[in-house]
Amino acid sequence: MDKFLIKGPCKIKGQVFISGSKNAALPILASTLLFDKPVIIQNLPQVKDVDTMLSLLKSLGSKIQFLKNKKVVKIYKTKEQKYFASYSLVKTMRAGILVLGPLVAKFQKSITSLPGGCTIGARPVNYHLNALKKLGMKYEIKKGYIHASSNGKLKGTKIKFSKISVGATENSIIAACLANGKTILENCAIEPEIKDLVNFLKSAGANIKWIRKRTCQIIGINSLNKTTYSIMGDRIETGTFCVAATLTKGNLKIKNFNPRLIQTEINLLKKVGAKIQTGKNEIRIKGPQKIKNISKLVTKEYPNFPTDLQAQFMVLLCKATGRSRIIENIFENRFMHVAELRRLGAKIIVKDNKATIEGKTDFLGAEIMSSDLRASVALVLAAIVAKGETKINRIYHLDRGYENIEDKLKKLGVNIKRLS
Ligand code: UD1
């Protein structure tokens, strides 16, 4: 199993290009099941979760052809359509559940594995199932699989999500594209990745409109046209590099990302002392000599502060001049990184979904272990500012979502090595 060896402390300096967004790529790839005609997707990030989604599409009968360094992919249908999404693929990446909506909408049947839990929480799929049921999907759960079907096309209807869910919003939007009539989805998630999915579907002729801030109207059509679409930049990768620069008194230019999409994070980083200038698709960020604390940082649905940057900000707050508090509102078990950060010297107390972080930590290198994708990158950040050598085990979690992270960090001045 690969490990990272990082010798710190290092300073982040230079320029970095942001890759395509993993969380936009996954629903967009799943939605290609709706198409009869070929689709070309550009700016695909080369990360493990995208490979897994492509394997899932292949297992369902899609033909995958890379056109350029695996960054551009052409996806088209073969005659051998299949409807079975296996546990072995869906368990490694929960977004596998996103094939359920398109399979039922397009072919009126599917057997899709339940994803199961993961380290950050139970992560049920009840909102996905309830919404698809309202659209006319029938299902039964047998031996860990969702056996789903519908009598003819799905039927447009009004659905109000009881809680905001990114995945359930995506599955429902995708499914409603080919339903009969009008679907109104209320209390939708409005993450930029969902807007990217909608823009992709609209580029192929889907009739989708945001009629209120969290209300989406979809009028079903018979079929989608061929299209070529370029995926947006990765919001979480961008936020992670912003934290890296702030943390290390660095000086970084971030290219290929629209700063307006991370306004909440930029405001917070300014509050802790970073100097930030933004351009059209560019961010310049300089870290302060002293990082100020944040008395209360709460994770919440977009446009609020994202849970996927909680662990990275926690590392930053370990170096602040005073005490900070983080409240995790999205996932019940998303403080897995705390125990590992403590091994590096962090002083953090966790009670339920609240973490109290003492500042002024002098991180000291040690051997530590990754637990999930975002926790892993937080450990990398801590190792970058830690004195001495840190060995991070189980970095396969990082490979799920960060493209070329060690090469990008190396170019910015980090002493990092992958041990295979
Ligand atoms: C997506 C992102 C993930 C991010 C999360 C929250 C992708 C591929 N993943 O995950 O990186 O951390 O949004 O921003 O885009 N829930 C239920 N029942 C459901 C669905 C969700 O109880 O049917 C709960 C979840 O357990 C969680 C909360 O709702 O506590 C939000 O989850 P959701 O927004 O659905 O996250 P994902 O789509 O899984």
XYZ file of C-alpha atoms and ligand atoms in Angstrom:
459
model
C 0.000 0.000 0.000
C 1.425 3.397 -0.978
C 2.591 5.843 1.665
C 3.682 9.471 1.617
C 6.873 10.637 3.225
C 6.848 14.377 3.866
C 9.721 16.353 5.360
C 8.700 19.682 6.812
C 8.294 22.455 7.396
C 7.837 23.629 3.789
C 6.434 26.778 2.221
C 3.949 26.724 -0.658
C 5.122 29.000 -3.475
C 4.388 29.250 -7.177
C 1.473 28.459 -9.433
C -0.954 25.550 -9.517
C -3.558 24.490 -12.106
C -6.786 23.152 -10.688
C -8.079 19.872 -12.144
C -11.612 19.056 -13.201
C -14.105 18.539 -10.390
C -14.537 14.954 -9.183
C -17.941 15.679 -7.664
C -19.190 17.213 -10.913
C -17.649 14.467 -13.077
C -19.376 11.601 -11.233
C -23.035 12.615 -11.776
C -22.267 13.829 -15.300
C -20.731 10.452 -16.169
C -23.675 8.595 -14.599
C -26.126 10.692 -16.602
C -24.535 9.571 -19.899
C -26.668 6.417 -19.452
C -29.607 8.567 -20.613
C -28.073 9.145 -24.048
C -28.428 7.227 -27.326
C -25.932 9.492 -29.053
C -22.229 9.908 -28.193
C -21.102 12.320 -25.516
C -17.659 13.904 -25.217
C -16.541 15.014 -21.772
C -13.502 17.238 -21.353
C -11.427 18.242 -18.322
C -11.997 14.892 -16.655
C -9.897 14.564 -13.477
C -7.664 11.499 -13.400
C -8.669 10.165 -10.017
C -9.691 6.751 -8.759
C -13.395 7.572 -8.250
C -13.677 8.644 -11.880
C -12.006 5.368 -12.956
C -14.509 3.496 -10.807
C -17.462 5.330 -12.380
C -16.071 4.599 -15.854
C -15.694 0.901 -14.917
C -19.286 0.933 -13.697
C -20.465 2.446 -17.002
C -18.430 -0.154 -18.915
C -19.973 -2.938 -16.844
C -23.374 -1.534 -17.874
C -22.441 -1.715 -21.544
C -21.177 1.807 -22.327
C -18.181 2.128 -24.594
C -15.459 4.361 -23.179
C -12.862 5.857 -25.485
C -10.151 8.212 -24.234
C -9.247 10.926 -26.717
C -6.442 12.808 -24.985
C -4.352 11.800 -21.916
C -7.471 10.399 -20.245
C -8.676 14.009 -19.807
C -11.165 13.754 -22.636
C -13.472 10.806 -22.951
C -16.042 9.803 -25.537
C -18.868 7.673 -24.210
C -21.324 5.850 -26.394
C -23.800 3.067 -26.276
C -23.289 -0.511 -27.397
C -26.153 -2.891 -28.118
C -25.454 -4.837 -24.981
C -27.061 -2.666 -22.365
C -26.945 -4.126 -18.864
C -28.767 -3.056 -15.749
C -26.713 -4.526 -12.912
C -24.529 -2.211 -10.793
C -22.431 -4.532 -8.654
C -21.588 -4.235 -4.976
C -17.867 -4.521 -5.748
C -18.010 -1.223 -7.678
C -20.639 0.685 -5.682
C -19.146 -0.109 -2.255
C -15.852 1.621 -3.114
C -17.610 4.768 -4.252
C -21.027 5.709 -2.938
C -21.704 7.894 -5.972
C -22.314 4.558 -7.768
C -25.934 4.967 -6.588
C -26.199 7.754 -9.201
C -26.670 5.162 -11.958
C -30.022 4.135 -10.448
C -31.987 7.204 -11.619
C -30.759 7.148 -15.228
C -31.122 3.349 -15.607
C -34.747 3.379 -14.504
C -35.541 6.569 -16.448
C -34.050 5.221 -19.666
C -34.585 1.436 -19.505
C -37.289 1.089 -16.835
C -35.182 -1.359 -14.837
C -32.085 -1.709 -12.727
C -30.496 -3.827 -10.043
C -28.185 -1.505 -8.161
C -26.210 -2.360 -5.074
C -26.900 -0.457 -1.872
C -23.701 1.445 -1.162
C -23.475 0.636 2.554
C -21.837 2.939 5.078
C -18.417 4.479 5.100
C -16.012 5.860 7.678
C -17.684 9.268 7.820
C -21.135 7.918 8.637
C -24.051 5.644 7.804
C -24.907 7.534 4.612
C -28.289 6.035 3.726
C -29.929 6.494 0.303
C -33.537 6.896 1.470
C -33.914 10.372 -0.080
C -32.819 8.999 -3.464
C -35.291 6.102 -3.201
C -38.199 8.246 -1.953
C -37.780 10.779 -4.749
C -37.455 8.147 -7.489
C -40.506 6.351 -6.072
C -42.514 9.568 -6.397
C -41.430 9.664 -10.043
C -42.945 6.188 -10.508
C -40.064 3.823 -9.714
C -41.045 0.644 -7.895
C -38.405 -1.119 -5.859
C -37.637 -3.906 -3.483
C -34.467 -4.405 -1.488
C -33.169 -7.965 -1.631
C -29.782 -9.221 -0.466
C -28.194 -5.787 -0.501
C -29.513 -4.823 -3.936
C -32.202 -2.367 -5.011
C -34.355 -4.209 -7.568
C -36.053 -1.326 -9.359
C -38.444 -0.999 -12.280
C -41.122 1.233 -13.684
C -44.225 0.693 -15.783
C -43.221 2.644 -18.840
C -41.639 6.064 -18.553
C -41.279 7.809 -15.207
C -43.904 10.489 -14.571
C -43.146 14.072 -13.687
C -44.405 15.197 -10.290
C -43.703 17.566 -7.403
C -41.115 16.429 -4.865
C -40.009 18.255 -1.761
C -36.829 16.856 -0.219
C -37.199 16.661 3.557
C -33.476 17.368 3.892
C -31.033 18.855 1.427
C -29.001 16.096 -0.267
C -26.490 16.541 -3.065
C -26.770 12.978 -4.405
C -30.569 12.737 -4.150
C -30.949 16.059 -5.973
C -28.647 14.809 -8.745
C -30.321 11.392 -9.118
C -33.754 13.060 -9.329
C -32.728 15.748 -11.833
C -31.145 13.127 -14.080
C -34.159 10.806 -13.876
C -36.676 13.605 -14.490
C -35.013 14.593 -17.783
C -36.709 11.716 -19.628
C -39.887 11.532 -17.528
C -43.328 12.311 -18.939
C -44.323 15.864 -18.123
C -43.172 18.355 -15.541
C -41.173 17.660 -12.384
C -40.712 20.256 -9.670
C -37.969 19.541 -7.143
C -38.089 21.636 -3.976
C -35.443 22.055 -1.286
C -32.705 20.992 -3.709
C -28.997 21.087 -3.006
C -27.474 23.915 -5.064
C -23.778 23.038 -4.971
C -21.909 24.355 -8.039
C -21.387 20.723 -9.121
C -25.169 20.341 -9.411
C -25.331 23.482 -11.526
C -22.572 21.944 -13.675
C -24.609 18.742 -14.104
C -27.631 20.824 -15.106
C -25.549 22.842 -17.591
C -24.260 19.592 -19.079
C -27.773 18.160 -19.472
C -29.018 21.458 -20.919
C -26.165 21.399 -23.441
C -27.769 18.165 -24.716
C -31.236 19.696 -24.922
C -32.692 18.897 -21.488
C -35.389 21.319 -20.370
C -34.272 22.344 -16.869
C -34.805 25.645 -15.126
C -34.128 26.969 -11.617
C -37.385 28.698 -10.737
C -36.439 29.615 -7.166
C -33.178 29.419 -5.242
C -33.676 25.758 -4.266
C -36.455 24.825 -6.701
C -35.710 23.149 -9.993
C -38.207 22.563 -12.791
C -37.590 19.809 -15.322
C -39.830 19.185 -18.307
C -39.227 15.723 -19.666
C -38.117 15.223 -23.261
C -37.918 12.093 -25.425
C -34.188 11.956 -25.960
C -30.986 13.917 -25.494
C -28.740 15.156 -28.289
C -25.049 14.492 -28.669
C -22.919 16.993 -26.823
C -19.385 18.014 -25.852
C -18.930 19.466 -22.397
C -16.031 20.621 -20.236
C -16.289 19.890 -16.515
C -15.849 22.741 -14.014
C -12.726 23.040 -11.831
C -12.577 21.296 -8.475
C -13.877 23.511 -5.677
C -12.438 21.390 -2.881
C -9.016 21.074 -4.486
C -8.982 24.868 -4.852
C -9.977 25.368 -1.215
C -7.300 22.891 -0.117
C -4.551 24.786 -1.971
C -5.824 28.083 -0.524
C -5.480 26.583 2.963
C -1.992 25.260 2.111
C -0.808 28.743 1.117
C -2.378 30.398 4.177
C -0.973 27.770 6.534
C 2.617 27.991 5.309
C 2.970 31.793 4.940
C 3.080 30.907 1.269
C 2.510 32.815 -1.921
C 0.386 31.018 -4.474
C -1.328 31.695 -7.775
C -4.240 29.345 -8.430
C -5.316 29.023 -12.075
C -8.398 27.511 -13.745
C -10.980 28.198 -11.091
C -13.760 30.756 -10.753
C -13.250 32.374 -7.309
C -16.897 33.397 -7.036
C -17.753 29.753 -6.350
C -15.769 29.734 -3.093
C -16.687 33.153 -1.747
C -17.474 31.791 1.740
C -14.043 30.156 1.990
C -12.253 33.230 0.615
C -13.977 35.459 3.193
C -12.969 33.088 5.984
C -9.352 32.973 4.826
C -9.286 36.771 4.685
C -10.667 36.793 8.226
C -7.789 34.628 9.469
C -5.320 37.005 7.820
C -4.627 35.792 4.256
C -4.197 38.425 1.548
C -6.303 37.390 -1.426
C -6.770 38.890 -4.866
C -9.113 37.348 -7.381
C -9.301 37.506 -11.164
C -11.696 35.910 -13.631
C -10.331 32.404 -13.305
C -7.533 32.992 -10.896
C -6.799 33.469 -7.201
C -3.631 34.942 -5.694
C -3.141 34.168 -2.060
C -0.479 35.129 0.473
C -0.355 33.593 3.923
C -0.155 35.838 7.002
C 2.645 35.852 9.607
C 0.028 35.133 12.270
C -3.173 33.157 11.658
C -6.210 34.444 13.544
C -8.633 32.001 15.142
C -12.281 31.525 14.133
C -14.550 31.373 17.166
C -17.186 29.237 15.414
C -16.992 27.521 12.041
C -20.069 25.553 11.009
C -20.358 23.152 8.062
C -23.592 23.502 6.135
C -24.961 23.080 2.625
C -23.738 25.389 -0.157
C -23.425 28.368 -0.252
C -22.268 27.863 3.352
C -18.972 26.361 4.475
C -18.491 22.836 3.002
C -17.950 19.706 5.081
C -15.370 18.628 2.473
C -13.049 21.442 3.667
C -13.666 20.987 7.385
C -10.577 18.827 8.050
C -8.282 21.169 6.093
C -9.525 24.231 7.991
C -9.041 22.364 11.256
C -5.319 22.043 10.504
C -5.183 25.750 9.750
C -6.893 26.578 13.058
C -4.376 24.405 14.950
C -1.823 27.071 13.968
C -4.033 30.052 14.892
C -3.202 32.445 17.707
C -6.246 31.474 19.793
C -8.940 28.844 20.347
C -11.439 27.920 17.603
C -14.527 25.762 17.373
C -15.810 23.680 14.477
C -19.335 22.290 14.312
C -19.875 19.486 11.795
C -23.489 19.458 10.676
C -23.460 17.232 7.603
C -21.858 13.900 8.547
C -22.017 12.281 11.975
C -18.512 10.867 12.062
C -16.309 13.304 10.274
C -13.632 13.936 12.879
C -11.568 10.824 12.071
C -8.558 13.010 11.357
C -8.490 14.371 14.913
C -6.782 11.349 16.478
C -4.083 11.405 13.790
C -3.584 15.177 14.107
C -3.128 14.634 17.848
C -0.273 12.238 17.050
C 1.409 15.217 15.362
C 0.845 17.410 18.432
C -2.594 18.992 17.849
C -4.672 19.905 20.894
C -8.264 19.182 19.876
C -11.189 18.079 22.015
C -14.231 16.525 20.337
C -17.666 16.302 21.889
C -20.447 14.978 19.655
C -20.299 17.065 16.476
C -18.214 19.867 17.999
C -14.447 20.186 18.008
C -12.524 22.701 20.103
C -9.121 23.470 18.659
C -6.392 25.109 20.700
C -4.096 27.244 18.577
C -0.328 27.660 18.466
C 0.373 24.003 17.730
C 3.941 23.095 16.896
C 3.352 20.048 14.760
C 6.076 17.395 15.020
C 6.409 14.703 12.328
C 5.226 11.154 13.175
C 3.762 8.069 11.490
C 0.016 8.461 10.884
C -2.862 6.889 8.976
C -5.438 8.237 6.511
C -9.084 7.404 7.108
C -11.034 9.094 4.298
C -10.469 11.358 1.343
C -10.652 14.804 2.955
C -9.097 13.643 6.242
C -6.096 12.385 4.251
C -5.416 15.706 2.616
C -5.661 17.404 6.021
C -2.930 15.086 7.266
C -0.790 16.061 4.272
C -1.287 19.738 5.175
C -0.295 19.130 8.786
C 2.776 17.171 7.640
C 3.819 20.084 5.406
C 4.049 22.409 8.425
C 5.322 19.760 10.854
C 8.950 19.725 11.876
C 10.739 16.595 10.672
C 9.481 13.543 8.870
C 5.847 12.394 8.648
C 4.880 9.069 7.127
C 1.234 8.893 6.026
C -0.155 5.392 5.515
C -3.159 4.351 3.409
C -2.979 7.253 0.994
C -5.169 5.371 -1.493
C -7.944 7.538 -0.046
C -6.211 10.595 -1.553
C -5.934 8.946 -4.955
C -9.745 8.717 -4.998
C -10.123 12.467 -5.343
C -6.936 14.491 -5.833
C -5.273 14.428 -9.222
C -1.486 14.242 -9.102
C -1.328 15.701 -5.650
C 2.283 14.862 -4.944
C 3.534 16.305 -8.252
C 1.538 19.494 -7.712
C 2.894 19.863 -4.162
C 6.460 19.045 -5.222
C 6.367 21.831 -7.807
C 5.210 24.239 -5.074
C 8.167 23.402 -2.831
C 6.965 20.515 -0.698
C 9.419 17.752 0.144
C 7.098 14.809 -0.559
C 7.811 11.281 -1.750
C 5.489 8.376 -2.545
C 6.690 5.042 -1.194
C 5.130 2.112 -3.029
C -21.857 14.692 -1.716
C -20.389 14.776 -2.072
C -19.534 14.740 -0.826
C -19.983 15.828 0.151
C -21.481 15.742 0.414
C -21.991 16.904 1.257
C -20.249 13.748 -4.247
C -19.840 12.584 -5.058
N -20.073 13.647 -2.935
O -22.094 13.448 -1.075
O -18.177 14.936 -1.206
O -19.288 15.662 1.379
O -22.197 15.773 -0.839
O -21.669 18.115 0.664
O -20.701 14.754 -4.764
N -28.494 11.474 3.552
C -29.523 10.667 4.014
N -30.245 9.979 3.076
C -29.998 10.076 1.728
C -28.949 10.909 1.278
C -28.212 11.596 2.222
O -29.763 10.560 5.215
O -30.703 9.438 0.935
C -27.691 12.240 4.545
C -26.212 11.856 4.514
O -25.941 10.731 5.305
C -25.571 13.126 5.012
C -26.463 14.227 4.436
O -27.714 13.605 4.158
O -25.595 13.167 6.414
C -25.953 14.912 3.187
O -25.580 13.936 2.250
P -25.564 14.224 0.676
O -25.686 15.681 0.454
O -26.531 13.317 0.028
O -24.072 13.775 0.316
P -23.583 12.889 -0.909
O -24.368 13.190 -2.126
O -23.460 11.474 -0.463
